[in-house]
Every structure is written in structure tokens, then in C-alpha cells.
Amino acid sequence: MFLTLILFSLNRKKMNLKSERRGIHVDQSELLCKKGCGYYGNPAWQGFCSKCWREEYHKARQKQIQEDWELAERLQREEEEAYASSQSTQGAQSLTFSKFEEKKTNEKTRKVTTVKKFFTASSRTGAKKAEIQEAKAPSPSINRQASIETDRVSKEFIEFLKTYHKPGQDIYKQCKLFLDTMNHKRDLSIEEQSECAQDFYQNVAEKLQTRWKVPPEKVEKAMDQIEKYIMTRQYKYVFCPETTDDEKKDLAVQKRIRALHWVTPQMLCVPVNEEIPEVSDMVVKAITDIIEMDSKRVPRDKLACITKCSKHIFNAIKITKNEPASADDFLPTLIYIVLKGNPPRLQSNIQYITRFCNPSRLMTGEDGYYFTNLCCAVAFIEKLDAQSLNLSQEDFDRFMTGQTSPKKQESDSFSPDVCLGVKQMYKNLDLLSQLNERQERIVSEAKKLEKDLIDWTDGITKEVHDIVEKYPLEIKPKNQALAAIDSENVENDKLPPPLQPQVYAG
């Protein structure tokens, strides 16, 4: 019996610990590709990694193309059958038939050409031919005067390729050809442009490894420089384009984070003590890094900001707990940093990295791990509710609408290093919070008193009405006034006559 009680208490403690982490804990397996390939997945790829997502995307695309071809063939057969039936009933002259055949052939050729152009413009086999043809046309974007940053990146890229000798020349030609091709594909959707960029990364990496026999470590450096050169030039065309809803998502996330300004580290179970100066400094650096991500133009540089932010978070947790941080500690703290920093254009930066970053960086390594956690943090913020913070729905709604806020930190609990202005600010905030609660309580009691008065008046009115209905008022006619004794009573002769005064002689 005693052993049973111990086991029950242990299970209860475990359940309490789990309830504290409710809505925030993410298993390592949830970060990986749902196809089981071992790489990191991404919400933008429906939980797949970059490789598996492209495979699924190509399968769906080929299926759509096949369905469109079948539809076109079916429509063609129906047209031929309709024409044959009209010929059997009406008949037609040979000249009319020849004109109809010519029109039908031209229409069919036009449909086939349109379908091929639409569905094979961004495919791997058709892209190579299109790039060669389109590269012959002059590119205004390449010929225009480059900005200072673009010019600097171009010079660095050329200097870097000199160390590769012959492969460097071929890489530079491939990059120029790709930029010319992308300049002629501005009318394509952002997903198709992303597909072209991913195909280019893969083709160049394969050539570096197979044709030019470049070592793996040099291949990675070359791909980083290629990405930097290309995306610096393409940034203003492919970052948050008008054809997408990225800007709308940015505003929605920004508004959501502003509404959650009241969330405290204790609600998220953040194992960080900002009263420690070193920890506070790490938190400020992490917020600075995540905000600085928007100022970068290259996907790899944006990923580097996320990685630096994450390392500052791990250091802050390590200093607070005096032990290495775990994944369960990292994700809540990252959520807190995002809420506190409210990075600009957060969704646009995530989408930009997803679409145009070298896929090998997102699939493995610490960059991919931290980026996947950032995506999970943003998804958690978008779906955060009262249960996730262990709050009642009533308190959560009041905090979200700004009617009240969680109790602030008492001024007595501050460290001696905190300035008097901060202590006075929190003291005033506490006083305002108390006054607000008092006012709400008075308003609530006043409304209750008003309701009680209305109910009491209605009750009294109902009782009076019931009594009046039960005992109706009957008004009787007035009685005749009684005649005075001394007056002459003409109507009643039975009364004795009035007394007459008599005089007695004394």
C-alpha cells in the first residue's frame, strides 16, 4: 500500500511537470522530416525537408501536367466527334472543310504550345535550354550601374574564384547565365523562381564534386560565395514580392506579438534570470541579433543572425542554471526572445530563407536546427492560447484586450544595481494596476446594485399589481348629510320641534 502511494505521488509530480510545459515542449522527432529521411523539416514545406519536399512537389506537378494533357485530349476528341456528327447530318463543301481543318490544326498547335510553355518553363530539362536562348538577349539589370554593396560583393566573388582557376571561370559563367535567365523570368511566380534557384544550386554543387573534383569543404565555401553573389543581386526582386501575401503575414504576426506584450518569462517557464547582469546582457544581444536579421540581404547571413541569437540564449540558460541547456529550455526562451524583440518582417525573412537559401544548410547542421526551432516558435506564437500559458480563459481574454495585466515585479525584490527610476516605474505600474482592479470592482458592484434595484422595483410593482387584482377597489355612493337638530326639517316631520327659549321670573 505504501509503495502504491509513492508511485502515485511520483506520477502526479510528473504530470504536474508536464502540465507546466504544456504547449511549449517539442520533441526532437517533431523537428525532423516527417518522411523519416533524417533531415530537418520545415512548416513551409508541410513538414518535409528540402529534398523530400521537392520530390513531392515534382510528383504533384507531373500529376497535374498529366491530368491537363488528358483533359486536352478529351476535349480534342469531343471536338472531332462533334464535327463528324455535323458532317453526317449537314454535309460540307471541301473548301469549308479545309478551312475548318486549318483552323482546328492551328488551335491545337496553340493549345499544345501554351501547355508546354506553362508547365515546363521551370523544369530542370527545359530550364537549361531556356537559359541558353534567353542569355543571348541583353539584360538591363546586369548592365545598369551596381550599388556599392553589389559592386563590393562582385569584386569579392571574382577574387574568390581566382583560387579555383579553371573551375572558377566556369562557375562565373554559370552564375552570369543564371542571373540573365532570372531577369527574363520576372513574370514567374515566386515558387517557380525558387525552384530555378534550387535547381541551380544543385547543378553547380554536382559539377563541383563530379566534373571538377573539388573537395567537399571547398564545395561548401564555393556554394556560400555563389549564394552571396546571386542573392545580393536578386534580393530586391524576390524578397517579399507583391505577388505573395508575405507582407500581410508580417503585419498579422507583428500585431499578434504586440497583443502578447504581457507574457512573462514565468508563464513560458523560461529558465533565465535577467537580474544577473551577464544573463541580461546575453538577452539583449539575442534580441539584437534576431532584429538584425532583417538588415541582411543574403540568406546565409540571415541564418547566421539566427544562429548567433540561439547561442546567446544557450549561454544565458547555462549561466542561470549552472549547467548546459537542454532543448526543452531553449525553445521557450526563444519564444520569449521573439515576443520581447518583435523582429520586423519576420515571416518575410523566414520565407526568403526557405525559398532561396542553399538547401544543404537547412537540412542539417546547427543552422538548420536553429532555423527549424525559430519556425516552431513563430507557429507557437500564432496559436498561443490560455491553456498554453496555464491561465484561465477569462484572464487570458482580459490580458489580450488590455483590460488588466499580470502583477508586476515588486520593487523590493529588485537587485541593488537597478536604478531608482526603474523601481519607481514598477511601483507606479503596480499602483495603477491596483487602482484599475479597484475601479473594475467598483463598477462591477455598481452594476450589481443597479440590477438589484431594478429587480426590487419590479418585484414591488408585481406584488402591488397582484394585490390589486385579488382585492379590487369598490367605490360606494356618498351618504346623505345628516340634518342639524336646530334646522327646520321639512323632509322629516317625525322629529320633535326645536326647543324654544323660555323666560322665568325670578
mmCIF file with all atom_site columns, N, CA and C in Angstrom, residues 105 382 454:
data_model
loop_
_atom_site.group_PDB
_atom_site.id
_atom_site.type_symbol
_atom_site.label_atom_id
_atom_site.label_alt_id
_atom_site.label_comp_id
_atom_site.label_asym_id
_atom_site.label_entity_id
_atom_site.label_seq_id
_atom_site.pdbx_PDB_ins_code
_atom_site.Cartn_x
_atom_site.Cartn_y
_atom_site.Cartn_z
_atom_site.occupancy
_atom_site.B_iso_or_equiv
_atom_site.pdbx_formal_charge
_atom_site.auth_seq_id
_atom_site.auth_comp_id
_atom_site.auth_asym_id
_atom_site.auth_atom_id
_atom_site.pdbx_PDB_model_num
ATOM 1 N N  . THR A 1 105 ? -6.238  22.745 -86.692 1.00 0.00 ? 105 THR A N  1
ATOM 2 C CA . THR A 1 105 ? -4.813  22.443 -86.511 1.00 0.00 ? 105 THR A CA 1
ATOM 3 C C  . THR A 1 105 ? -4.093  23.591 -85.818 1.00 0.00 ? 105 THR A C  1
ATOM 4 N N  . GLU A 1 382 ? 1.631   32.095 -32.959 1.00 0.00 ? 382 GLU A N  1
ATOM 5 C CA . GLU A 1 382 ? 0.390   32.288 -33.714 1.00 0.00 ? 382 GLU A CA 1
ATOM 6 C C  . GLU A 1 382 ? -0.770  31.516 -33.109 1.00 0.00 ? 382 GLU A C  1
ATOM 7 N N  . ILE A 1 454 ? -33.346 47.442 -9.748  1.00 0.00 ? 454 ILE A N  1
ATOM 8 C CA . ILE A 1 454 ? -34.345 47.201 -10.796 1.00 0.00 ? 454 ILE A CA 1
ATOM 9 C C  . ILE A 1 454 ? -35.177 45.971 -10.461 1.00 0.00 ? 454 ILE A C  1
#
